[in-house]
Coordinates of C-alpha atoms and ligand atoms in Angstrom, one line a residue:
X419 CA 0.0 0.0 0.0
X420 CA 1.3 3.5 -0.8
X421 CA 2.1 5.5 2.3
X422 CA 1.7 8.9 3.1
X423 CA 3.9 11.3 4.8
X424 CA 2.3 14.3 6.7
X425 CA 2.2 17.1 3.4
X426 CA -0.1 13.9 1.8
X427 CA 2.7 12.8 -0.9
X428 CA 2.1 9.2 -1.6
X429 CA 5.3 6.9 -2.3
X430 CA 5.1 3.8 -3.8
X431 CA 6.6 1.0 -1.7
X432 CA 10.4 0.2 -2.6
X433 CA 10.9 -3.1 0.1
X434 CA 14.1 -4.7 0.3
X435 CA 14.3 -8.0 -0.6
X436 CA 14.8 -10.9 2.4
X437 CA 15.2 -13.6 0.0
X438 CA 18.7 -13.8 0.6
X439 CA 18.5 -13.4 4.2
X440 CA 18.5 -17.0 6.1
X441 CA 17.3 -16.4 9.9
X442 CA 17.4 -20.0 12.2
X443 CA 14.8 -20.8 14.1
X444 CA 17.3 -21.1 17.3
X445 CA 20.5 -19.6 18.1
X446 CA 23.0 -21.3 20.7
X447 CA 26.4 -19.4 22.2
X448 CA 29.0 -19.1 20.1
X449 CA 32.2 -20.4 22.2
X450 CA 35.3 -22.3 21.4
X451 CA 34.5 -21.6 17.8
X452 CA 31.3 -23.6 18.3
X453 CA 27.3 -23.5 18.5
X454 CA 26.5 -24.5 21.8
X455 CA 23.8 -24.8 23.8
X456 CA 23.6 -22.4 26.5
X457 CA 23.9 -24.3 30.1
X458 CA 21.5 -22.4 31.2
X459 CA 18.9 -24.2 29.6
X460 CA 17.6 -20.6 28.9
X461 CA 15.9 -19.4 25.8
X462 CA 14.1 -16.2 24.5
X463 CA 12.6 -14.9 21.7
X464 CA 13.9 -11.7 19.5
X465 CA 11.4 -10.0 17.5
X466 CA 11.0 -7.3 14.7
X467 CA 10.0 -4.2 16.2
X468 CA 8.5 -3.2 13.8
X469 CA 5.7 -5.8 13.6
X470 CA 6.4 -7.5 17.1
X471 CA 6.9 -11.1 15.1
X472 CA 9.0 -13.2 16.2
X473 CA 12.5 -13.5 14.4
X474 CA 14.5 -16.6 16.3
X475 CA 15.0 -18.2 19.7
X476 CA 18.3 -16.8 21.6
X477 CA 20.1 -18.6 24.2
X478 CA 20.5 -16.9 27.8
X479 CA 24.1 -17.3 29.1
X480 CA 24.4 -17.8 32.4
X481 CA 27.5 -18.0 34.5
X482 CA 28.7 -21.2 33.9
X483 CA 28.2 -20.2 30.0
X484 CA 30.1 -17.1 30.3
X485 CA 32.5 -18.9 32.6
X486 CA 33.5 -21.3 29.9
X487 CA 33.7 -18.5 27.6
X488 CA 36.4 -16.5 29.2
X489 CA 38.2 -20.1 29.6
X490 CA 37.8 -20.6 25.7
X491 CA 39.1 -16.6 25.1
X492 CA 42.3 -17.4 27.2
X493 CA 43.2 -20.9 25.6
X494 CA 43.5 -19.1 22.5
X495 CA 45.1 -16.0 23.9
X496 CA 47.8 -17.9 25.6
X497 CA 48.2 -20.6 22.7
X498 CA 47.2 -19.1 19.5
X499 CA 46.7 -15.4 19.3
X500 CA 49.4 -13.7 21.4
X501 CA 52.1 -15.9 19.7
X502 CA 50.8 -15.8 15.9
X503 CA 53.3 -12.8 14.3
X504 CA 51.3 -9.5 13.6
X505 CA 51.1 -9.6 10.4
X506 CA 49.6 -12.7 10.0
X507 CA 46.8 -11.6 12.7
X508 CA 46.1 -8.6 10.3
X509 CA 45.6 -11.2 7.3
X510 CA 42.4 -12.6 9.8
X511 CA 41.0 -9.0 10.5
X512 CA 41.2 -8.2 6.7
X513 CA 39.7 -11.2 6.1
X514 CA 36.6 -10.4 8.4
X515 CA 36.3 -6.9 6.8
X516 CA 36.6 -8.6 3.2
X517 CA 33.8 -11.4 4.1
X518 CA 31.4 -8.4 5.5
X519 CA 31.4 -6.3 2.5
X520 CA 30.7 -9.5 0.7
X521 CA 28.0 -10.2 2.6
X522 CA 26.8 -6.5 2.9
X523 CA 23.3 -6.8 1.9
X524 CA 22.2 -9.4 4.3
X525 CA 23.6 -7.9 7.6
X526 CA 21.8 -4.4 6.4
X527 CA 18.1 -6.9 6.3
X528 CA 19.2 -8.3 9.4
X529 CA 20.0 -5.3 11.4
X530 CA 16.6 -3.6 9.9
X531 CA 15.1 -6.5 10.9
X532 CA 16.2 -6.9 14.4
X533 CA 16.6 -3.1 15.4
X534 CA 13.7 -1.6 13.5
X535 CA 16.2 1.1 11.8
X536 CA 15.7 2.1 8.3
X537 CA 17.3 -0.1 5.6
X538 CA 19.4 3.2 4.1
X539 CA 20.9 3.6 7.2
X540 CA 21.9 0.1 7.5
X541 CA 22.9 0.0 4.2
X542 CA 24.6 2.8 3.8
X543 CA 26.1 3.2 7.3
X544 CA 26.5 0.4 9.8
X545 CA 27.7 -2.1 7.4
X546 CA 30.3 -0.1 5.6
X547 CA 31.4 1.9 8.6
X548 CA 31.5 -2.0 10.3
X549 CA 33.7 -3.1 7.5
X550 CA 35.7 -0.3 7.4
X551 CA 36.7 -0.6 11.1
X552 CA 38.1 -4.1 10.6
X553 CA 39.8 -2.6 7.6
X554 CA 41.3 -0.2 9.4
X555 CA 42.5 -1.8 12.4
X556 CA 43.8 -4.7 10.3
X557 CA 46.1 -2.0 8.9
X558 CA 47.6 -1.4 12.3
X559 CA 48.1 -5.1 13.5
X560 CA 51.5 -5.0 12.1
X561 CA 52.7 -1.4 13.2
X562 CA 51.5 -1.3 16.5
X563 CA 55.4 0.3 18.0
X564 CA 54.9 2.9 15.4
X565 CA 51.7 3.9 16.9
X566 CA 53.2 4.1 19.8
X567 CA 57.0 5.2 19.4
X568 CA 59.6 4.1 22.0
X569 CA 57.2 2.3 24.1
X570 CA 56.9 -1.6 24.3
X571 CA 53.6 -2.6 23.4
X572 CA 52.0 -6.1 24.7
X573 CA 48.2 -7.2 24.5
X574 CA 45.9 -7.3 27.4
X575 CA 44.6 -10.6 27.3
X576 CA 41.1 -11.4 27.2
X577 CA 38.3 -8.1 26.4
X578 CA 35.0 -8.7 27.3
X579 CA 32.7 -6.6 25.4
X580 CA 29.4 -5.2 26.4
X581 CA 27.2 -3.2 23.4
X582 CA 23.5 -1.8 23.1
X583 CA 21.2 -1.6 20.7
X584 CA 21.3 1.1 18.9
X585 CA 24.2 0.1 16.7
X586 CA 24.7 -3.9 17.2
X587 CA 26.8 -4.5 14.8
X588 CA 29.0 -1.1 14.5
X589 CA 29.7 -1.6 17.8
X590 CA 30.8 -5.2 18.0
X591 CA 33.3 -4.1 15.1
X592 CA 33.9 -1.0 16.9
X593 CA 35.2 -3.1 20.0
X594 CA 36.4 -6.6 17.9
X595 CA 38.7 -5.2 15.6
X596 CA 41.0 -3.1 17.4
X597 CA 41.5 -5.6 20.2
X598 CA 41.9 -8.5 17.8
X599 CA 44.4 -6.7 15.7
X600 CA 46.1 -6.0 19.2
X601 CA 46.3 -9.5 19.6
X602 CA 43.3 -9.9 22.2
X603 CA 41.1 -12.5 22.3
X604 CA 37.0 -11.7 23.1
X605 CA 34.1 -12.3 24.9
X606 CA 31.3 -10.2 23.4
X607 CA 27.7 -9.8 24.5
X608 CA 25.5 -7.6 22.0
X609 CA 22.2 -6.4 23.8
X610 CA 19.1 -8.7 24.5
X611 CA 16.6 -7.1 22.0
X612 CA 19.4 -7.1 18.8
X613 CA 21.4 -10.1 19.0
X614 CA 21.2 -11.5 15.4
X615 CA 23.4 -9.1 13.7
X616 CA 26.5 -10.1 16.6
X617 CA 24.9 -14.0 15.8
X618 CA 25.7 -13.5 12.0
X619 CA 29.1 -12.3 12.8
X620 CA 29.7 -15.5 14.8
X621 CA 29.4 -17.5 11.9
X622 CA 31.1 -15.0 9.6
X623 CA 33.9 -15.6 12.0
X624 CA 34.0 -19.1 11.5
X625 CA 33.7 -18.6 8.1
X626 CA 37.2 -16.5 8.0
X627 CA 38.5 -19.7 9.8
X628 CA 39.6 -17.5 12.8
X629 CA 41.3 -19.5 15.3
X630 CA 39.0 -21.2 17.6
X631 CA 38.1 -18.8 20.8
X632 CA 39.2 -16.0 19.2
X633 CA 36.1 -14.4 19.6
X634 CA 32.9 -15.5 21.6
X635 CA 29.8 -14.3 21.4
X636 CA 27.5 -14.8 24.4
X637 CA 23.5 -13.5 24.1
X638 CA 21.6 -12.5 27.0
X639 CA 20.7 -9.3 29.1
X640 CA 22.1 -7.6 32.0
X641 CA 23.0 -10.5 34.0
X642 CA 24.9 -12.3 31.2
X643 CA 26.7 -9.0 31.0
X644 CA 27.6 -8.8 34.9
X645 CA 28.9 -12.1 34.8
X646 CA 31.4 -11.0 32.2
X647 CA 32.1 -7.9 34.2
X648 CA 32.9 -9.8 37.2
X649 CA 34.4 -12.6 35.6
X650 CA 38.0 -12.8 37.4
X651 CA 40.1 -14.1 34.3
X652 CA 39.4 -10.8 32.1
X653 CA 41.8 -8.4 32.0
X654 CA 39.8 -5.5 29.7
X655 CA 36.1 -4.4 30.3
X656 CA 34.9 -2.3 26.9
X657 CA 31.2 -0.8 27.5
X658 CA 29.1 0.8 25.4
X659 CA 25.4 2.1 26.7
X660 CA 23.9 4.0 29.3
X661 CA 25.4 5.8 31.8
X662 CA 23.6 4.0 35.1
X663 CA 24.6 0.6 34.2
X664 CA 28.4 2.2 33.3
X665 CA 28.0 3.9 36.8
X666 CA 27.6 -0.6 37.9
X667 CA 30.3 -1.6 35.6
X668 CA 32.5 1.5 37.0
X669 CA 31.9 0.1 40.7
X670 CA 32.2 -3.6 39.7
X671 CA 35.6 -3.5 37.9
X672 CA 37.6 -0.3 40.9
X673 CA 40.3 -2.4 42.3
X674 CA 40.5 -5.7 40.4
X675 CA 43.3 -4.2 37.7
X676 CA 40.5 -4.5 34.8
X677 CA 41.6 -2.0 32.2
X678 CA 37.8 -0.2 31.8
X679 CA 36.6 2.0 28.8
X680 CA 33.3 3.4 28.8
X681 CA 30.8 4.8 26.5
X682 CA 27.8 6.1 27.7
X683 CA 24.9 8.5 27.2
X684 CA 24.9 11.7 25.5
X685 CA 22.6 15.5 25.5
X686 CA 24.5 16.5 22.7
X687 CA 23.6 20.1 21.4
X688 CA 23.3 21.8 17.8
X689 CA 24.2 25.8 18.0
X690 CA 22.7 27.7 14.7
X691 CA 23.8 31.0 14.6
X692 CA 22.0 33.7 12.8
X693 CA 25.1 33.4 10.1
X694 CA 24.7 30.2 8.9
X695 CA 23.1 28.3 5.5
X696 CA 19.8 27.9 7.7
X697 CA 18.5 25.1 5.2
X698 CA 22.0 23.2 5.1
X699 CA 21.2 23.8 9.5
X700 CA 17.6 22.3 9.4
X701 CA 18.7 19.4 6.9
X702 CA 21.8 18.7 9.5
X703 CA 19.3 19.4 12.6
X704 CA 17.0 16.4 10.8
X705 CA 19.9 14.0 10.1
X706 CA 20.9 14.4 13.7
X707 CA 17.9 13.5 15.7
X708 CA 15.0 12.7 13.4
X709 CA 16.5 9.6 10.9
X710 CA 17.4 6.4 13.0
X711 CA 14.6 7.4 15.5
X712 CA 16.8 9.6 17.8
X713 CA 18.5 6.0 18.7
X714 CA 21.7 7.5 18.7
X715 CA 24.1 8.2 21.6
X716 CA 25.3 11.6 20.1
X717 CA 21.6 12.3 18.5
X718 CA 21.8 16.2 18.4
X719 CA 18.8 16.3 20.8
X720 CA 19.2 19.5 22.0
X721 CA 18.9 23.0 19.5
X722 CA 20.1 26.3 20.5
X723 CA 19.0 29.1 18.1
X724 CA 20.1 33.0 17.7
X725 CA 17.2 34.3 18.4
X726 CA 16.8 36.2 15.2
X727 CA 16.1 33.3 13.3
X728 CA 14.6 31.0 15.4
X729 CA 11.3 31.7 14.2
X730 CA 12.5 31.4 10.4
X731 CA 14.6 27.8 11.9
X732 CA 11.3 26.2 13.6
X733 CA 9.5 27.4 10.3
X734 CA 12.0 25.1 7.9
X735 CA 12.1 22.6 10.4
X736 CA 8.1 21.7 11.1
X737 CA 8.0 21.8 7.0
X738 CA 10.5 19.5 6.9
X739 CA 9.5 17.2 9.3
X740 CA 6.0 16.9 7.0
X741 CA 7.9 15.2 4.8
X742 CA 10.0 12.4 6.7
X743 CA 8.3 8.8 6.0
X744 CA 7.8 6.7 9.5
X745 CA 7.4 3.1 8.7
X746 CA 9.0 0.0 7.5
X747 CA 12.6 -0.6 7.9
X748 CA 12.8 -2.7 4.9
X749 CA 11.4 0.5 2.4
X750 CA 14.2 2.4 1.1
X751 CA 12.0 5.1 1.2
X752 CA 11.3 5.3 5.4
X753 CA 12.9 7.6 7.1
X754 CA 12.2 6.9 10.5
X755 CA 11.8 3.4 11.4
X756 CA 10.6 1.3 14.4
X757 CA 12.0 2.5 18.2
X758 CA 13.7 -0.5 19.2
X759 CA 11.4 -1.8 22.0
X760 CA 8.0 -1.5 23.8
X761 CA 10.3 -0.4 26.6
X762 CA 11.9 2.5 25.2
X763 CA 8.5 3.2 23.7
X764 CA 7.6 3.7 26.8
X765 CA 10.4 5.7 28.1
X766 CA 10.1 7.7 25.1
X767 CA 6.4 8.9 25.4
X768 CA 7.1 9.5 29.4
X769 CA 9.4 12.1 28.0
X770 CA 7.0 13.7 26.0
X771 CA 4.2 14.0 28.4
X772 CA 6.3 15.4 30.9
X773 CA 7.8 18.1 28.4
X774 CA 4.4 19.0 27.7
X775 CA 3.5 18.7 31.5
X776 CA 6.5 21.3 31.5
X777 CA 4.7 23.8 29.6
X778 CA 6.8 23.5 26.0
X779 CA 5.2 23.7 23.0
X780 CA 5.1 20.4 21.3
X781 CA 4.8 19.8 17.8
X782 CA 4.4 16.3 16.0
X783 CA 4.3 15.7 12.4
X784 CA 0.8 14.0 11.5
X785 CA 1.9 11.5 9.2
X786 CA 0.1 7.7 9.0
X787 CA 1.5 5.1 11.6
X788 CA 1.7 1.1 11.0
X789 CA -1.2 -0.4 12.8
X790 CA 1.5 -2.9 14.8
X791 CA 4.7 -2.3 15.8
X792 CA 6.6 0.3 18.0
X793 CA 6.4 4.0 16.5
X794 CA 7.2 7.3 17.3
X795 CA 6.6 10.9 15.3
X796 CA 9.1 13.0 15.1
X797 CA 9.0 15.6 17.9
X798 CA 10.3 19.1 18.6
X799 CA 9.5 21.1 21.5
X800 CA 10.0 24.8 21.6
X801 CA 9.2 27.3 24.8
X802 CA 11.9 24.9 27.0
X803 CA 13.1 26.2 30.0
X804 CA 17.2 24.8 30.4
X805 CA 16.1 23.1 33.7
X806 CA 13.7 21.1 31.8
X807 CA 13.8 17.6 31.9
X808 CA 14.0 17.1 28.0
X809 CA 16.8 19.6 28.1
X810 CA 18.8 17.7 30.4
X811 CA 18.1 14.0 30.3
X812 CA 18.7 11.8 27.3
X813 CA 15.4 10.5 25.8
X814 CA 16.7 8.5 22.9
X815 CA 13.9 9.1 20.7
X816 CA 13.1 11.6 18.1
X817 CA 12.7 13.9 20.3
X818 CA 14.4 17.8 20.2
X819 CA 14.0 20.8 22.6
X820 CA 14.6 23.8 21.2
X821 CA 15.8 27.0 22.6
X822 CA 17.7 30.3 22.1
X823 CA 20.4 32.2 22.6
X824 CA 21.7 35.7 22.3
X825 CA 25.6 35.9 22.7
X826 CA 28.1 33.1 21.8
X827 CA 28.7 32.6 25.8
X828 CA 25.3 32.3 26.2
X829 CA 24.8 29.6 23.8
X830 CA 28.0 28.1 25.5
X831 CA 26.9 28.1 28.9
X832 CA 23.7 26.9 27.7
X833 CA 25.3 23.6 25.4
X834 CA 27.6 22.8 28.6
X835 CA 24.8 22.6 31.1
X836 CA 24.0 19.1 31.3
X837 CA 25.8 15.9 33.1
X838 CA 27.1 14.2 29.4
X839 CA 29.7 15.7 27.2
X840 CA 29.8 13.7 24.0
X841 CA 29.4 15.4 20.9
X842 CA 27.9 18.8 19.6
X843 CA 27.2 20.8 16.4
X844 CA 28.1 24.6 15.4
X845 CA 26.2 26.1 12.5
X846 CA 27.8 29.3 11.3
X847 CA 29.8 30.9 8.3
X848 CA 32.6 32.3 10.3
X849 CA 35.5 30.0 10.8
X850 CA 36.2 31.9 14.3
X851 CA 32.9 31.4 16.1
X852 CA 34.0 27.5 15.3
X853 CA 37.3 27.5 16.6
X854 CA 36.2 29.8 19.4
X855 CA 33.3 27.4 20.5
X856 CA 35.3 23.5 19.7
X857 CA 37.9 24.6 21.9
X858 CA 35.2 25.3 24.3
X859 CA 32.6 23.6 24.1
X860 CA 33.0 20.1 26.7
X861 CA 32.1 17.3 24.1
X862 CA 34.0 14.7 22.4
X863 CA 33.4 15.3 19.1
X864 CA 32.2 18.8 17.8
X865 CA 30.7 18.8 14.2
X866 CA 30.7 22.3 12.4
X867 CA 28.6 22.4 9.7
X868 CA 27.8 19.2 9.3
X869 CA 26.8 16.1 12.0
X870 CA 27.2 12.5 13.0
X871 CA 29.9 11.8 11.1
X872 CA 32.0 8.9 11.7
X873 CA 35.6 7.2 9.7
X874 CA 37.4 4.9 11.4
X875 CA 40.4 7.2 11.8
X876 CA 38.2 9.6 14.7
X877 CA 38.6 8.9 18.3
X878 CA 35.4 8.8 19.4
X879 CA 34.2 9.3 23.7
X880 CA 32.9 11.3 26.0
X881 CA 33.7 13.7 28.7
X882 CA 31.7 13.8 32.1
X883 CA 28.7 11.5 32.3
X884 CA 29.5 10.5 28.8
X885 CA 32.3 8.2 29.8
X886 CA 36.0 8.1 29.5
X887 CA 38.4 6.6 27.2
X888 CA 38.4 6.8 23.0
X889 CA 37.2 4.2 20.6
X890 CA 38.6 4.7 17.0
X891 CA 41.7 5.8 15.5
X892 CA 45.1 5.4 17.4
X893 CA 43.4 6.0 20.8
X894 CA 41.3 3.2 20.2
X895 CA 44.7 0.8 19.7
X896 CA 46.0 2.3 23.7
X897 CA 42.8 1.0 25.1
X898 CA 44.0 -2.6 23.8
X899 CA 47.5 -2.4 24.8
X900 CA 49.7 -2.6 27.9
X901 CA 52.1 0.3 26.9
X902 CA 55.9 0.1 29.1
Ligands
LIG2240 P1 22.0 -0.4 28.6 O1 23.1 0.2 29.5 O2 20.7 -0.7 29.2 O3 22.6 -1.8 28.0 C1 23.8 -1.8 27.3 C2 24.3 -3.2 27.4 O4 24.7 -3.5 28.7 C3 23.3 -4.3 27.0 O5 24.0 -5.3 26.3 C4 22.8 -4.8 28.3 O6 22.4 -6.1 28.3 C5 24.1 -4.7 29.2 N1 23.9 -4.6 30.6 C6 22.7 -4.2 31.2 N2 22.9 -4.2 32.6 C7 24.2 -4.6 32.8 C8 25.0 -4.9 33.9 N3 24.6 -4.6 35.2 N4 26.3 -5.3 33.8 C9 26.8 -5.5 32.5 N5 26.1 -5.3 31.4 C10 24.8 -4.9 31.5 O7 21.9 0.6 27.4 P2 21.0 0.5 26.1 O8 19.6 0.9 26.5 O9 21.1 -0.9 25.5 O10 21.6 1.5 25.1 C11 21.3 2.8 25.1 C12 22.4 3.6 25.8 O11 23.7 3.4 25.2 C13 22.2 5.1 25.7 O12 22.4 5.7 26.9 C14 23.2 5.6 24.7 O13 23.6 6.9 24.8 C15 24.3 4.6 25.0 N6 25.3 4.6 23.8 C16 26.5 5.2 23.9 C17 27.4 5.2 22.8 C18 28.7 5.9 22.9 O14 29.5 5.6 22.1 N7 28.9 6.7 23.9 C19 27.0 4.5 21.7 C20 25.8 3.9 21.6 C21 24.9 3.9 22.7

């Protein structure tokens, strides 16, 4: 059926195909370099969100399964991977980034599939940003002393790897390929409601003929995460997701010698000065918060105007937002696909009643929702006062609170008031206002005239709330390394 976006266009449906796409009916643990089942005896189901079928069974690890994970990780470590020469490591890693481009199309369905995000993003963002991690890390497996002159380099030992949701498989490659090409071995657990893409990797792994225990990949939630955290024969804890559970993992891991990296949440905020191409702003402002549902850790979720356009800004922007397509992942033409889970749902709508229980104005594009699934409009709130709640806290949703601003310290001030400090956005013609304000402003990453980008070269991380240490780039190869 044609669907209609909120100005009443009607686009023909362009689905991708599945055909090629071959989901089991059951998944076991991947450990040893082997399917096995979990000894848990648990199973759960992992569905589309965007029509709440059912896509596989998923094994719960326990303790004794993450247990014999870690034991599997440090076999190969101390027999395999630490002693194989560099370059020959490299030659897997390549081959990993090689296989994924290869097999491009079906982890783009799968992620769609699994996380409910729109088929062009996974398409044209996770997987070759995925591949071009293991590409580039591969690179370095080789040259690791000249990455860090004069200093003797040796590998941790085992990583275990915690990732959300949001970007399943990004992440996984984000945290596998530098510590493999560092001559790590892994124990990685992708989050409960997205395990397939992590599941497909598995046997993409054993596909490149990796060494057995090279890389494990336990499913399950929280507590199959804890038991990696507290596992006593891991030397590295990588995290990726909210701050409150990095606030556990923090706790858990002071004392026992883990080396600890942490990515967590983010309130990042978009400055649009009265200089700047306001359409190239509002396009950016869309791309930062609207497509992939807001499910982004530095989703530009917060937008400070110059007052003297922020009337002409919220003008472009509710026209444009008339004309983004929510619906199914799997059309090339959505926009804004499913929100991940009932759950954040939830947490999601919460948000926007108490903004409106704030007294902001909200405005919602009226364009057609699927009858089943998990949806959200895209959202924008203007009147917010800075000690708002959706000023401060991190929805995670398509969600944006606008504001203004009259001087540049003002608008500083403004973008550094909030616990996170991940990434921001500057919007203005004059090269000084964005030297003045990245020096300034207390994020990771500051985009100017442009947003979310990513290339494997970047450190990426956070300051404050947001988490310490950098993924990507030659930081990410320190956070692998014991450097003397
Ligand atoms: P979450 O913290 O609930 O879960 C993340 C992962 O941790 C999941 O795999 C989960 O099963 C596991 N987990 C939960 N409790 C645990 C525990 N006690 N011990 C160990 N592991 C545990 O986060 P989420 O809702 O899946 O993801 C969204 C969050 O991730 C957002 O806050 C977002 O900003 C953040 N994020 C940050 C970055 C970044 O690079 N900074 C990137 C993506 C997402």
């Amino acid at each position: 059926m044609a669907k209609k976006n909120s100005t009443n266009w009607a686009l023909a449906p362009a689905p991708e195909s599945t055909d090629h796409v071959r989901i089991k009916p059951e998944y076991g643990l991947f450990i040893g370099g082997k399917w096995v089942k979990p000894k848990s005896g648990k199973y759960y189901d992992t569905i589309n969100p965007a029509n709440e079928q059912k896509l596989a069974r998923i094994a719960e690890g326990g303790e004794a399964d993450v247990d014999a994970a870690v034991k599997a990780a440090r076999k190969a470590y101390g027999t395999v991977w630490s002693k194989m020469p560099p370059a020959e490591r490299g030659k897997y890693v390549y081959r990993i980034a090689r296989l994924l481009q290869e097999r491009a199309r079906e982890f783009a369905v799968v992620e769609s599939l699994n996380g409910g995000k729109p088929i062009r993003e996974s398409r044209d963002f996770d997987v070759p940003t995925a591949a071009a991690h293991f590409f580039y890390y591969a690179g370095w497996a080789d040259k690791l002393s000249y990455a860090f002159p004069n200093r003797r380099v040796a590998p941790l030992g085992v990583a275990g790897q915690i990732v959300p949701w949001n970007f399943p498989l990004l992440m996984a490659a984000w945290k596998i390929a530098p510590a493999l090409a560092c001559g790590n071995t892994v124990v990685l657990k992708p989050a409960e409601t997205t395990p397939l893409s992590a599941l497909f990797l598995a046997e993409l792994i054993q596909e490149a003929e990796l060494p057995d225990g090279v890389v494990n990949i336990v499913t399950g939630a929280g507590a199959t995460g804890a038991a990696i955290v507290n596992h006593p024969d891991v030397n590295k804890i990588a995290f990726t997701g909210s701050t409150a559970v990095g606030k556990i993992i923090q706790r858990a891991t002071a004392g026992t010698g883990k080396k600890l990296t942490l990515e967590l949440g983010g309130k990042a905020p978009n400055i649009i000065f009265a200089d700047a191409t306001i359409d190239q702003a509002v396009e950016g402002i869309v791309n930062g918060i609207y497509f992939n549902q807001g499910h982004v850790c530095c989703a530009g979720s917060r937008l400070y105007v110059e007052e003297s356009v922020h009337d002409e800004v919220v003008r472009k922007l509710k026209h444009r937002m008339k004309s983004l397509v929510v619906g199914d992942p799997l059309d090339k033409n959505t926009d804004i696909g499913a929100i991940n889970s009932k759950e954040q749902l939830g947490t999601i709508n919460k948000y926007i009643k108490i903004g409106v229980n704030e007294g902001s104005d909200m405005y919602q594009s009226s364009c057609d929702l699927p009858s089943k699934g998990f949806w959200c409009r895209p959202t924008l709130f203007t009147n917010v006062a800075q000690s708002s709640r959706i000023a401060q806290e991190e929805i995670f949703g398509p969600v944006l609170a606008i504001q203004t601003f009259r001087t540049m310290d003002e608008a500083l001030q403004k973008a550094n008031n909030t616990p996170y400090g991940l990434s921001a956005g500057v919007w203005t013609d004059k090269g000084s206002k964005i030297f003045n304000l990245t020096t300034k402003l207390r994020a990771g990453v500051v985009w100017a005239n442009t947003f979310n980008k990513f290339d494997p070269t970047s450190p990426f991380g956070g300051y404050k709330e947001s988490g310490y240490g950098r993924e990507g780039g030659v930081h990410g190869l320190g956070a692998y390394l014991r450097l003397n």
